[in-house]
Coordinates of C-alpha atoms in Angstrom, one line a residue:
Chain Y
M1 CA 93.8 83.8 94.7
N2 CA 92.7 84.2 91.1
A3 CA 89.5 86.3 91.0
P4 CA 87.8 86.3 87.6
L5 CA 88.8 89.2 85.5
L6 CA 86.4 92.1 85.3
H7 CA 85.1 93.2 81.9
T8 CA 84.7 96.8 80.7
P9 CA 81.5 97.6 78.8
L10 CA 83.6 97.4 75.6
Y11 CA 84.9 93.8 76.2
D12 CA 82.9 92.2 73.4
L13 CA 83.9 94.9 71.0
H14 CA 87.6 94.4 71.8
V15 CA 87.2 90.7 71.1
E16 CA 85.3 91.3 67.9
L17 CA 88.1 93.7 66.8
G18 CA 90.6 90.9 67.3
A19 CA 92.3 92.4 70.4
K20 CA 94.8 90.4 72.4
M21 CA 93.3 90.5 75.9
V22 CA 95.5 90.5 79.0
P23 CA 94.9 90.9 82.7
F24 CA 95.5 94.5 83.9
A25 CA 94.5 95.9 87.3
G26 CA 91.9 93.1 87.7
Y27 CA 90.4 93.7 84.2
A28 CA 90.7 91.8 80.9
M29 CA 92.1 94.7 78.7
P30 CA 93.2 94.9 75.1
V31 CA 97.0 95.1 75.0
Q32 CA 97.0 95.4 71.2
Y33 CA 94.8 94.9 68.2
P34 CA 95.8 93.2 64.9
L35 CA 97.5 96.5 63.8
G36 CA 100.2 95.9 66.5
I37 CA 101.7 98.2 69.1
L38 CA 104.1 100.0 66.8
K39 CA 101.5 100.9 64.1
E40 CA 98.9 101.7 66.8
H41 CA 101.4 104.1 68.4
Q42 CA 102.2 105.8 65.1
H43 CA 98.6 106.0 64.1
T44 CA 97.8 107.9 67.3
R45 CA 100.6 110.3 66.6
D46 CA 99.5 110.7 63.0
K47 CA 95.7 110.6 63.1
A48 CA 93.5 109.5 66.0
G49 CA 93.4 106.5 68.4
L50 CA 90.5 105.3 70.5
F51 CA 91.4 103.9 73.9
D52 CA 89.2 102.1 76.4
V53 CA 90.2 103.3 79.8
S54 CA 86.9 102.3 81.5
H55 CA 88.9 100.3 84.1
M56 CA 89.9 103.7 85.7
G57 CA 87.9 104.9 88.6
Q58 CA 85.4 107.8 88.3
V59 CA 84.2 109.5 91.4
K60 CA 82.0 112.5 92.1
L61 CA 82.5 114.6 95.2
V62 CA 79.3 116.5 95.9
G63 CA 78.7 119.3 98.4
A64 CA 79.6 122.9 99.3
G65 CA 82.6 121.7 101.2
A66 CA 84.0 119.3 98.6
A67 CA 86.9 121.5 97.3
A68 CA 88.1 122.5 100.8
A69 CA 87.8 118.9 101.9
L70 CA 89.8 117.5 98.9
E71 CA 92.5 120.0 99.6
T72 CA 93.2 118.1 102.8
L73 CA 94.4 115.1 100.7
V74 CA 96.2 116.7 97.8
P75 CA 98.9 119.5 97.5
V76 CA 96.8 121.2 94.8
D77 CA 94.7 124.3 94.5
I78 CA 91.1 122.9 94.2
Q79 CA 89.2 125.8 95.8
D80 CA 90.2 128.2 93.0
L81 CA 89.9 125.6 90.2
P82 CA 87.6 127.4 87.8
V83 CA 84.3 125.7 86.7
G84 CA 85.0 123.8 83.5
M85 CA 88.7 123.2 84.3
Q86 CA 90.6 120.0 85.2
R87 CA 93.8 119.8 87.2
Y88 CA 96.4 117.0 87.9
A89 CA 96.7 116.1 91.5
L90 CA 98.4 113.6 93.9
F91 CA 97.1 111.8 97.0
T92 CA 100.0 111.9 99.5
D93 CA 100.5 109.9 102.7
D94 CA 101.9 111.0 106.0
K95 CA 105.5 110.6 104.8
G96 CA 104.8 112.5 101.6
G97 CA 104.7 109.3 99.5
I98 CA 102.4 109.2 96.6
L99 CA 99.2 107.1 97.1
D100 CA 97.9 107.7 93.6
D101 CA 97.8 110.4 90.9
L102 CA 94.5 111.7 89.7
M103 CA 92.6 114.2 87.6
V104 CA 90.2 116.6 89.3
S105 CA 87.5 118.6 87.4
N106 CA 85.2 121.3 88.7
F107 CA 81.8 120.7 87.2
G108 CA 80.3 123.7 89.1
D109 CA 77.3 123.5 91.4
D110 CA 79.6 122.1 94.2
V111 CA 80.4 119.0 92.1
L112 CA 84.0 117.8 91.6
Y113 CA 84.7 114.9 89.2
V114 CA 87.7 112.8 89.9
V115 CA 89.4 110.1 87.8
V116 CA 91.8 107.7 89.6
N117 CA 94.0 104.8 88.5
A118 CA 92.3 101.4 88.1
A119 CA 94.7 99.6 90.4
C120 CA 94.2 102.1 93.2
K121 CA 90.5 102.9 92.9
E122 CA 89.1 100.8 95.8
Q123 CA 91.8 102.2 98.1
D124 CA 91.2 105.7 96.8
V125 CA 87.4 105.6 97.3
A126 CA 88.0 104.3 100.8
H127 CA 90.5 107.0 101.4
L128 CA 88.1 109.7 100.2
K129 CA 85.2 108.3 102.3
T130 CA 87.3 108.0 105.4
H131 CA 88.7 111.6 105.2
L132 CA 85.9 113.5 103.4
G133 CA 82.9 111.7 104.8
G134 CA 80.7 114.4 106.6
Q135 CA 82.2 117.2 104.5
C136 CA 80.9 116.0 101.1
E137 CA 79.3 113.1 99.4
V138 CA 81.7 110.5 97.8
V139 CA 79.9 108.9 94.9
E140 CA 81.7 106.2 92.8
L141 CA 80.4 106.3 89.2
A142 CA 80.6 102.5 88.6
D143 CA 78.0 102.9 85.8
R144 CA 80.2 105.0 83.5
A145 CA 82.7 103.9 81.0
L146 CA 85.7 106.1 80.0
L147 CA 87.1 106.5 76.4
A148 CA 90.0 108.5 75.2
L149 CA 90.3 109.8 71.7
Q150 CA 93.8 111.0 71.1
G151 CA 95.8 112.4 68.2
P152 CA 96.0 115.4 65.9
A153 CA 92.7 114.4 64.1
A154 CA 90.8 113.9 67.4
A155 CA 89.4 117.4 67.5
A156 CA 88.1 117.2 63.9
V157 CA 86.6 113.8 64.5
L158 CA 84.8 114.6 67.7
A159 CA 83.6 117.9 66.3
R160 CA 81.5 115.9 63.8
L161 CA 79.5 114.7 66.7
A162 CA 79.5 117.9 68.7
P163 CA 81.0 121.0 67.1
S164 CA 81.5 122.7 70.5
V165 CA 84.3 120.3 71.5
A166 CA 86.6 122.2 69.2
E167 CA 86.4 125.3 71.5
L168 CA 87.7 123.4 74.5
K169 CA 91.3 124.1 75.4
F170 CA 93.7 121.7 77.0
M171 CA 92.4 120.7 80.5
Q172 CA 89.0 122.3 80.0
N173 CA 85.9 120.1 80.2
A174 CA 82.2 120.3 79.3
Q175 CA 79.1 118.2 79.7
L176 CA 77.5 117.6 76.3
E177 CA 75.8 115.1 74.0
L178 CA 77.8 113.0 71.7
D179 CA 75.7 110.9 69.2
G180 CA 72.7 111.7 71.5
V181 CA 74.4 110.4 74.6
P182 CA 75.1 112.7 77.6
C183 CA 78.9 112.7 78.2
Y184 CA 81.6 114.4 80.3
V185 CA 84.3 115.5 77.8
S186 CA 87.7 116.9 78.8
R187 CA 90.4 118.0 76.4
S188 CA 93.2 115.9 78.0
G189 CA 94.9 112.6 77.8
Y190 CA 97.9 110.4 78.4
T191 CA 99.7 110.4 75.1
G192 CA 101.2 113.9 74.7
E193 CA 98.8 114.5 71.8
D194 CA 95.8 116.8 71.6
G195 CA 92.7 114.8 72.4
Y196 CA 89.8 114.1 74.6
E197 CA 88.7 111.9 77.5
I198 CA 85.1 111.0 77.3
S199 CA 83.0 109.7 80.3
V200 CA 80.0 107.9 78.9
P201 CA 77.1 105.9 80.5
A202 CA 78.3 102.3 80.5
D203 CA 75.2 101.1 78.5
K204 CA 76.0 103.6 75.7
A205 CA 79.8 103.1 75.6
E206 CA 79.8 100.5 72.8
Q207 CA 77.5 102.7 70.6
L208 CA 79.7 105.7 71.0
A209 CA 82.9 103.7 70.5
R210 CA 81.5 102.1 67.3
R211 CA 80.4 105.6 66.1
L212 CA 84.0 106.9 66.6
L213 CA 85.7 103.9 65.1
A214 CA 83.5 104.4 62.0
E215 CA 85.4 107.7 61.3
P216 CA 88.2 107.1 58.8
E217 CA 90.9 108.6 61.0
V218 CA 90.2 106.5 64.0
E219 CA 91.7 103.1 65.0
A220 CA 91.3 101.2 68.2
I221 CA 94.5 101.4 70.3
G222 CA 95.6 99.0 73.1
L223 CA 97.4 99.3 76.4
G224 CA 100.8 98.5 74.7
A225 CA 100.8 101.7 72.6
R226 CA 99.2 103.6 75.5
D227 CA 102.4 102.8 77.5
S228 CA 104.8 103.8 74.7
L229 CA 102.9 107.0 74.0
R230 CA 102.9 108.1 77.6
L231 CA 106.5 107.2 78.1
E232 CA 107.6 109.4 75.1
A233 CA 105.4 112.1 76.5
G234 CA 107.3 111.9 79.8
L235 CA 104.2 111.1 81.8
C236 CA 104.4 109.0 85.0
L237 CA 102.8 105.6 85.3
Y238 CA 101.6 105.1 88.9
G239 CA 103.0 102.0 90.6
H240 CA 106.1 102.2 88.4
D241 CA 107.5 105.8 88.2
I242 CA 105.8 107.0 91.3
D243 CA 104.5 105.2 94.4
T244 CA 104.5 105.5 98.2
S245 CA 108.3 105.2 98.2
T246 CA 108.6 108.5 96.2
T247 CA 107.4 112.0 97.1
P248 CA 106.2 114.6 94.6
I249 CA 109.6 116.3 94.9
E250 CA 111.6 113.1 94.3
G251 CA 109.2 112.3 91.4
S252 CA 110.1 115.7 89.8
L253 CA 106.4 116.7 90.2
L254 CA 106.9 120.0 92.0
W255 CA 105.0 121.6 89.1
A256 CA 101.9 119.7 90.2
I257 CA 102.1 121.4 93.7
S258 CA 100.0 124.6 93.3
K259 CA 101.8 127.8 94.3
V260 CA 99.1 128.5 96.9
R261 CA 99.8 125.2 98.6
R262 CA 103.7 125.6 98.7
P263 CA 105.4 126.7 101.9
D264 CA 105.1 130.4 101.1
G265 CA 101.6 130.1 99.7
A266 CA 98.4 131.5 101.2
R267 CA 97.1 127.9 101.9
A268 CA 100.5 126.3 102.5
G269 CA 100.5 122.7 103.6
G270 CA 97.4 121.1 105.1
Y271 CA 97.8 117.8 103.2
P272 CA 99.3 114.5 104.4
G273 CA 103.1 114.7 104.5
A274 CA 103.2 118.4 103.9
D275 CA 106.1 118.8 106.4
V276 CA 108.2 116.3 104.5
V277 CA 107.5 117.9 101.1
A278 CA 108.2 121.4 102.5
R279 CA 111.6 120.3 103.8
Q280 CA 112.4 118.7 100.5
I281 CA 111.5 121.9 98.6
A282 CA 113.8 123.8 100.9
D283 CA 116.7 121.4 101.2
G284 CA 116.5 119.3 98.1
V285 CA 116.2 115.6 97.7
A286 CA 118.7 112.7 97.7
K287 CA 117.1 111.0 94.6
K288 CA 115.1 112.3 91.7
R289 CA 113.1 111.0 88.8
V290 CA 114.8 111.7 85.5
G291 CA 114.3 110.8 81.8
F292 CA 117.1 109.2 79.9
I293 CA 118.0 108.3 76.3
V294 CA 120.0 105.3 75.3
R295 CA 123.2 105.6 73.3
D296 CA 122.7 102.2 71.7
K297 CA 119.6 100.6 70.2
V298 CA 119.1 98.2 73.1
P299 CA 115.9 98.8 75.0
V300 CA 116.5 99.5 78.7
R301 CA 113.5 98.3 80.6
E302 CA 111.9 98.7 84.1
G303 CA 114.0 97.2 86.9
A304 CA 117.4 97.7 85.2
E305 CA 120.1 99.0 87.6
I306 CA 121.7 102.4 86.8
T307 CA 125.4 102.8 87.5
D308 CA 127.9 105.7 87.4
G309 CA 131.0 105.6 85.3
D310 CA 132.8 103.5 88.0
G311 CA 130.1 100.8 87.8
T312 CA 128.7 101.7 91.2
V313 CA 124.9 101.1 91.3
I314 CA 123.3 104.5 91.9
G315 CA 119.7 104.0 90.8
R316 CA 117.0 102.0 89.0
V317 CA 114.9 102.3 85.9
T318 CA 111.2 102.6 86.5
S319 CA 109.9 102.7 82.9
G320 CA 111.7 102.0 79.7
G321 CA 111.3 100.7 76.2
F322 CA 111.5 101.5 72.6
G323 CA 110.0 105.0 71.7
P324 CA 108.6 104.5 68.2
S325 CA 108.2 108.2 67.4
F326 CA 111.5 109.1 69.2
G327 CA 113.1 106.4 67.1
G328 CA 115.1 104.7 69.8
P329 CA 114.9 103.5 73.4
V330 CA 113.9 105.9 76.1
G331 CA 113.2 105.5 79.8
M332 CA 112.8 107.1 83.2
G333 CA 114.3 106.2 86.5
Y334 CA 115.6 107.4 89.9
V335 CA 119.2 108.7 90.3
P336 CA 121.0 110.8 93.0
A337 CA 120.2 114.5 92.6
S338 CA 124.0 114.9 92.0
H339 CA 123.5 112.9 88.8
A340 CA 120.2 114.3 87.6
A341 CA 121.3 117.1 85.3
A342 CA 120.4 116.7 81.7
G343 CA 123.4 115.4 79.7
T344 CA 124.9 113.4 82.6
A345 CA 126.4 110.2 81.2
L346 CA 125.5 107.1 83.0
F347 CA 125.0 103.3 82.4
A348 CA 122.1 100.9 82.7
L349 CA 122.8 97.2 83.3
V350 CA 121.0 95.1 80.6
R351 CA 121.6 91.4 80.9
G352 CA 124.6 92.2 83.1
K353 CA 126.2 94.5 80.5
P354 CA 126.6 98.3 80.9
V355 CA 124.6 100.2 78.3
A356 CA 125.5 103.9 77.9
I357 CA 122.6 106.2 78.7
E358 CA 122.3 109.9 79.1
V359 CA 120.0 111.9 81.4
A360 CA 117.6 113.8 79.2
K361 CA 114.8 116.3 79.5
T362 CA 111.3 115.0 79.0
P363 CA 109.1 114.8 77.0
F364 CA 111.1 112.9 74.5
V365 CA 108.7 114.0 71.7
P366 CA 107.1 117.5 71.7
Q367 CA 103.7 117.7 73.5
R368 CA 101.0 118.9 71.1
Y369 CA 98.3 120.0 73.5
Y370 CA 95.7 122.5 72.2
R371 CA 96.0 125.6 74.2
G372 CA 94.0 127.9 71.9
Chain U
M1 CA 98.3 81.4 60.2
S2 CA 102.1 80.9 60.7
Q3 CA 104.3 79.9 57.8
I4 CA 106.3 76.8 58.4
P5 CA 108.4 76.0 55.3
A6 CA 108.6 72.2 54.7
E7 CA 112.3 72.2 53.8
L8 CA 113.6 73.6 57.1
K9 CA 114.3 72.0 60.5
Y10 CA 113.0 73.4 63.8
V11 CA 113.4 73.3 67.5
A12 CA 110.7 73.9 70.2
S13 CA 112.3 77.2 71.3
H14 CA 111.1 78.5 67.9
E15 CA 114.4 78.7 65.9
W16 CA 114.6 77.3 62.4
L17 CA 117.7 75.7 60.7
R18 CA 118.7 75.3 57.1
L19 CA 121.7 73.1 56.0
E20 CA 123.6 75.0 53.3
A21 CA 125.6 73.5 50.5
D22 CA 128.9 74.4 52.2
G23 CA 128.0 72.4 55.3
T24 CA 127.1 75.4 57.5
V25 CA 123.7 75.7 59.1
T26 CA 121.8 79.0 58.9
V27 CA 119.6 79.8 62.0
G28 CA 116.7 82.2 62.4
I29 CA 113.5 82.6 64.4
T30 CA 110.2 81.2 63.1
D31 CA 107.2 83.1 61.8
H32 CA 105.3 81.9 64.8
A33 CA 108.0 83.4 67.1
Q34 CA 107.9 86.8 65.5
E35 CA 104.0 86.7 65.7
L36 CA 104.2 86.0 69.4
L37 CA 106.8 88.8 70.0
G38 CA 105.1 91.5 67.9
D39 CA 107.0 94.5 66.5
I40 CA 110.8 93.7 66.8
V41 CA 113.0 96.6 67.6
F42 CA 116.3 95.2 68.7
V43 CA 118.4 92.1 67.9
E44 CA 121.6 91.0 69.7
L45 CA 123.6 88.5 67.7
P46 CA 126.3 86.1 68.9
Q47 CA 130.0 86.7 68.4
V48 CA 131.6 85.2 65.3
G49 CA 134.1 82.5 66.3
K50 CA 132.3 81.6 69.5
T51 CA 131.3 78.0 70.1
Y52 CA 127.9 77.2 71.5
A53 CA 126.4 74.1 73.0
E54 CA 123.0 72.9 71.8
G55 CA 120.3 75.0 73.6
E56 CA 122.7 77.6 74.8
Q57 CA 121.6 81.2 74.7
A58 CA 123.3 82.8 71.7
G59 CA 121.3 86.0 71.2
V60 CA 118.5 88.2 72.2
V61 CA 115.5 89.5 70.3
E62 CA 113.4 92.4 71.7
S63 CA 110.0 93.6 70.6
V64 CA 108.2 96.7 71.8
K65 CA 106.7 94.4 74.5
A66 CA 109.5 92.3 75.8
A67 CA 112.9 90.7 75.5
S68 CA 113.3 87.1 74.5
D69 CA 116.4 84.8 74.3
V70 CA 117.5 83.2 71.0
Y71 CA 119.2 79.8 71.5
A72 CA 121.7 77.9 69.5
P73 CA 119.6 75.0 68.1
I74 CA 122.6 72.9 67.3
A75 CA 126.1 72.8 68.8
G76 CA 128.9 74.4 66.8
E77 CA 130.9 77.5 66.0
V78 CA 129.3 80.7 64.8
V79 CA 131.0 81.6 61.5
E80 CA 128.8 84.5 60.3
V81 CA 126.1 86.9 61.7
N82 CA 123.6 88.9 59.9
A83 CA 124.7 92.6 60.3
A84 CA 121.7 93.7 58.2
L85 CA 119.4 92.3 60.8
E86 CA 121.1 94.2 63.6
A87 CA 120.7 97.4 61.6
S88 CA 117.0 96.6 60.6
P89 CA 115.5 94.4 63.4
E90 CA 112.0 94.8 61.8
L91 CA 113.2 92.3 59.1
A92 CA 112.5 89.6 61.6
N93 CA 108.8 90.5 61.4
S94 CA 108.6 90.9 57.6
D95 CA 110.9 88.1 56.4
P96 CA 111.7 85.7 59.2
Y97 CA 112.9 82.9 56.8
G98 CA 114.7 85.0 54.4
E99 CA 116.5 88.3 55.0
A100 CA 116.1 88.0 58.7
W101 CA 118.4 85.0 59.3
F102 CA 120.3 85.5 62.6
F103 CA 123.6 83.6 62.3
K104 CA 125.4 80.7 60.6
V105 CA 126.9 77.8 62.5
K106 CA 129.6 75.3 61.5
P107 CA 128.0 72.3 63.3
A108 CA 130.1 70.2 65.6
N109 CA 128.1 67.2 64.3
A110 CA 125.8 67.8 61.3
A111 CA 124.1 64.5 61.9
E112 CA 122.3 66.2 64.9
L113 CA 120.2 68.0 62.4
E114 CA 118.3 64.7 61.7
G115 CA 117.1 64.6 65.3
L116 CA 115.4 68.0 65.1
L117 CA 111.8 68.7 64.4
S118 CA 110.4 68.5 60.9
A119 CA 107.9 71.2 59.7
D120 CA 105.0 68.9 60.6
A121 CA 106.4 68.1 64.0
Y122 CA 106.9 71.8 64.7
A123 CA 103.4 72.6 63.5
Q124 CA 102.1 70.1 66.0
E125 CA 104.4 71.5 68.7
I126 CA 102.8 75.0 68.3
G127 CA 99.3 73.6 67.8
A128 CA 99.1 74.9 64.3

């Protein structure tokens, strides 16, 4: 079945800017503009890039019980999340597998604001309604677009529209007016750079996007560069680097499990698959997500098999490609825990030929978040 | 708009060919091909001395987006490859008909060149 592709509120603007549109998670999305992926990537690292991420799902959870209720679905401390702060979270299933990754913000006044992946949003909203119904209201914000302004010039650019955004630190958020439009602004992103994610009413999205693109530092950036930027930043892409066949521990995401929700924490467990995750924290895991660099220039892409020195297949690449800022190919994949130490020499099979790779720490380029 | 030099020969898989004075044939990928691929970051060239059949895979070109095969557009033995292109794959974007030649073939039968696409025919092929 080929359902017609959905359009974000910026579709016409993308076409006007000369974007190459491709299907992505049911939407027609810009994969690149005339600048091209490489230059778009570099521009974001050098100045500022504007991304349309309106395909992602935005949801509000409203009610006094929202935080406690959401904690039954994620291994993350939501109840003590300060007002004005955002936190990374994971929906887990009964086996500890990852249903989706998401961002949760505390807007105060018993309102949580959640952003989920485009491909998972229907399933996530149903999941929230099924499990949280009765404890809080689950409101999908289908009338809002989402922009990301990323890069070292992002703060200076956005401060021209609202000086107070400069005061936000990484993972803080605020509700304020940009160009006269009421927005939710968080200092976060998916590139490893300083920057903002901006939730804007759908009917004002194009106006705001044009206003930002008019700033000399800003270029429109497509999904192609978004992928190479997040890969260099060591950030997981749901459905590729993590999914229901991987747990947070296998996915090397223990850092995302709040201390208070770990086995020795005050609110230990209490989320789907907590028993599996607790056992893995105690006993370790058989396979683990690692980053790797490539000894040669040949890009090692998703799906490539990983072998040990004897040629035995021991794992698989889940993301990989050329890292323009790193200056060579990089990737991520799953390998046995015994082979997961940084510096471990392995091979990836590219067109049947072994290519030397080396397990490496991520991020591949330094993160430049603004922490004040 | 893609450049399609009139003096070259072409095949539908987007390689160009040029008959040199010494009887060898230089092969590269077209401007249209590099436009489709986008930013090129890796090139794998054939082995010198190896003989390829017409249409046989002889190399690989990878852009930021994807990997794509390069085919031998004419049967023959590879006599030289462009090491400079291997070192600087981005040449395939900036100078596809010049510095970014891929390899040179000693054709098994040079007359086969006549049967390949002219610039006009290639333009039609790609809808240019």
